[in-house]
Amino acid sequence: MIQIEESALTQLQRLQQQLVQECIGLRLIAKGDPCSGIKVDMGWTATQQPDDVLYRQSGLVFLADRRQWPLLKDCQISLAERQGQPGFNIQPQPADCKCSSGSCSPAQTTNCPSTASVN
């Protein structure tokens, strides 16, 4: 379950109400890999892709590619600021990473770094 800080939830709901164009939800996109760090981007989307997972929570719809969903399904979203600009901090689920073997998979441990993105 995606964890959304109350103030971030309120802001996302407010932004959703202000949208001019029709959209179906917020797309989460993981970039990078668990061994070197994951950055998560988020943005409104009007289209659903065939491999998308849709997740509904608190009046919001989140979309993510089925292959990325294991890293994103338990992410934490909070309000943040970068270089004086307001945005969101998205912290992906920690990954169990055996970097020396090249094997990375979602898990509940924090063996490898992960980074978050403010969008």
Short mmCIF file of C-alpha atoms in Angstrom, two decimals:
data_model
loop_
_atom_site.label_atom_id
_atom_site.label_comp_id
_atom_site.label_asym_id
_atom_site.label_seq_id
_atom_site.Cartn_x
_atom_site.Cartn_y
_atom_site.Cartn_z
CA MET A 1 0.00 0.00 0.00
CA ILE A 2 1.35 3.41 -0.96
CA GLN A 3 1.96 5.56 2.12
CA ILE A 4 0.92 9.17 1.52
CA GLU A 5 1.62 11.85 4.10
CA GLU A 6 -1.64 13.70 4.88
CA SER A 7 -0.35 17.06 3.61
CA ALA A 8 0.87 15.43 0.36
CA LEU A 9 -2.50 13.72 -0.09
CA THR A 10 -4.32 17.02 0.36
CA GLN A 11 -2.02 18.71 -2.16
CA LEU A 12 -2.40 15.91 -4.73
CA GLN A 13 -6.19 16.00 -4.38
CA ARG A 14 -6.13 19.79 -4.79
CA LEU A 15 -3.96 19.50 -7.91
CA GLN A 16 -6.27 16.83 -9.32
CA GLN A 17 -9.28 19.15 -8.92
CA GLN A 18 -7.41 21.93 -10.75
CA LEU A 19 -6.58 19.82 -13.83
CA VAL A 20 -7.89 21.32 -17.05
CA GLN A 21 -7.44 18.23 -19.22
CA GLU A 22 -8.95 14.83 -18.55
CA CYS A 23 -6.58 12.41 -16.84
CA ILE A 24 -6.93 8.95 -15.41
CA GLY A 25 -4.33 9.25 -12.67
CA LEU A 26 -0.77 9.72 -11.54
CA ARG A 27 1.90 7.71 -13.32
CA LEU A 28 4.85 6.54 -11.21
CA ILE A 29 8.03 5.79 -13.13
CA ALA A 30 11.07 4.20 -11.49
CA LYS A 31 14.42 5.04 -13.08
CA GLY A 32 17.71 3.39 -12.29
CA ASP A 33 18.08 0.13 -10.39
CA PRO A 34 18.12 -0.93 -6.73
CA CYS A 35 21.89 -1.39 -6.72
CA SER A 36 22.79 2.12 -7.88
CA GLY A 37 19.70 3.88 -6.54
CA ILE A 38 16.18 4.44 -7.77
CA LYS A 39 14.69 7.78 -8.70
CA VAL A 40 10.90 7.97 -8.98
CA ASP A 41 9.13 10.44 -11.26
CA MET A 42 5.43 11.18 -10.98
CA GLY A 43 3.07 12.99 -13.32
CA TRP A 44 -0.56 13.12 -14.42
CA THR A 45 -1.45 10.90 -17.38
CA ALA A 46 -4.45 10.59 -19.67
CA THR A 47 -3.51 7.16 -21.01
CA GLN A 48 -3.24 3.67 -19.66
CA GLN A 49 -0.69 1.28 -21.15
CA PRO A 50 -1.40 -2.46 -21.61
CA ASP A 51 1.16 -3.44 -18.93
CA ASP A 52 0.00 -0.88 -16.35
CA VAL A 53 -1.10 -1.71 -12.84
CA LEU A 54 -3.82 0.63 -11.55
CA TYR A 55 -4.00 1.29 -7.82
CA ARG A 56 -6.74 3.39 -6.20
CA GLN A 57 -6.25 5.10 -2.87
CA SER A 58 -7.95 8.05 -1.17
CA GLY A 59 -9.62 9.28 -4.35
CA LEU A 60 -6.42 9.07 -6.39
CA VAL A 61 -5.46 6.58 -9.09
CA PHE A 62 -1.80 5.58 -9.45
CA LEU A 63 -0.46 3.82 -12.55
CA ALA A 64 2.83 2.02 -13.00
CA ASP A 65 4.33 -0.50 -15.36
CA ARG A 66 3.72 -4.02 -14.05
CA ARG A 67 7.50 -4.72 -14.00
CA GLN A 68 8.16 -1.65 -11.84
CA TRP A 69 5.19 -2.11 -9.52
CA PRO A 70 7.06 -4.30 -6.96
CA LEU A 71 9.43 -1.37 -6.29
CA LEU A 72 6.64 1.23 -6.23
CA LYS A 73 3.69 -0.44 -4.48
CA ASP A 74 4.92 0.42 -0.98
CA CYS A 75 6.50 3.79 -1.76
CA GLN A 76 6.14 6.74 0.58
CA ILE A 77 5.01 10.11 -0.76
CA SER A 78 5.51 13.34 1.17
CA LEU A 79 5.75 17.05 0.46
CA ALA A 80 9.26 18.33 -0.15
CA GLU A 81 11.18 21.26 -1.52
CA ARG A 82 14.16 21.38 -3.87
CA GLN A 83 16.00 24.60 -4.64
CA GLY A 84 13.11 26.60 -3.22
CA GLN A 85 10.50 24.87 -5.38
CA PRO A 86 7.67 22.87 -3.76
CA GLY A 87 7.09 19.30 -4.87
CA PHE A 88 6.86 15.73 -3.68
CA ASN A 89 9.39 13.31 -2.26
CA ILE A 90 8.77 9.74 -3.43
CA GLN A 91 10.71 7.10 -1.53
CA PRO A 92 10.52 3.67 -3.22
CA GLN A 93 10.33 0.39 -1.39
CA PRO A 94 13.77 -0.75 -0.21
CA ALA A 95 15.31 -3.50 -2.32
CA ASP A 96 17.23 -6.62 -1.47
CA CYS A 97 20.30 -6.19 -3.59
CA LYS A 98 23.20 -8.49 -4.22
CA CYS A 99 25.17 -6.00 -6.28
CA SER A 100 28.18 -8.25 -6.72
CA SER A 101 26.00 -10.91 -8.36
CA GLY A 102 24.00 -8.39 -10.37
CA SER A 103 20.78 -9.63 -8.79
CA CYS A 104 18.35 -7.01 -7.48
CA SER A 105 14.78 -7.59 -6.36
CA PRO A 106 12.21 -5.86 -4.13
CA ALA A 107 12.30 -6.88 -0.47
CA GLN A 108 11.89 -5.45 3.00
CA THR A 109 15.58 -4.87 3.66
CA THR A 110 17.78 -1.86 3.05
CA ASN A 111 20.99 -3.32 1.71
CA CYS A 112 21.34 -0.86 -1.15
CA PRO A 113 20.85 2.86 -1.65
CA SER A 114 17.71 4.35 -3.03
CA THR A 115 17.08 7.94 -3.88
CA ALA A 116 13.86 9.85 -4.16
CA SER A 117 12.76 12.52 -6.55
CA VAL A 118 10.98 15.78 -5.96
CA ASN A 119 8.47 16.40 -8.73
#
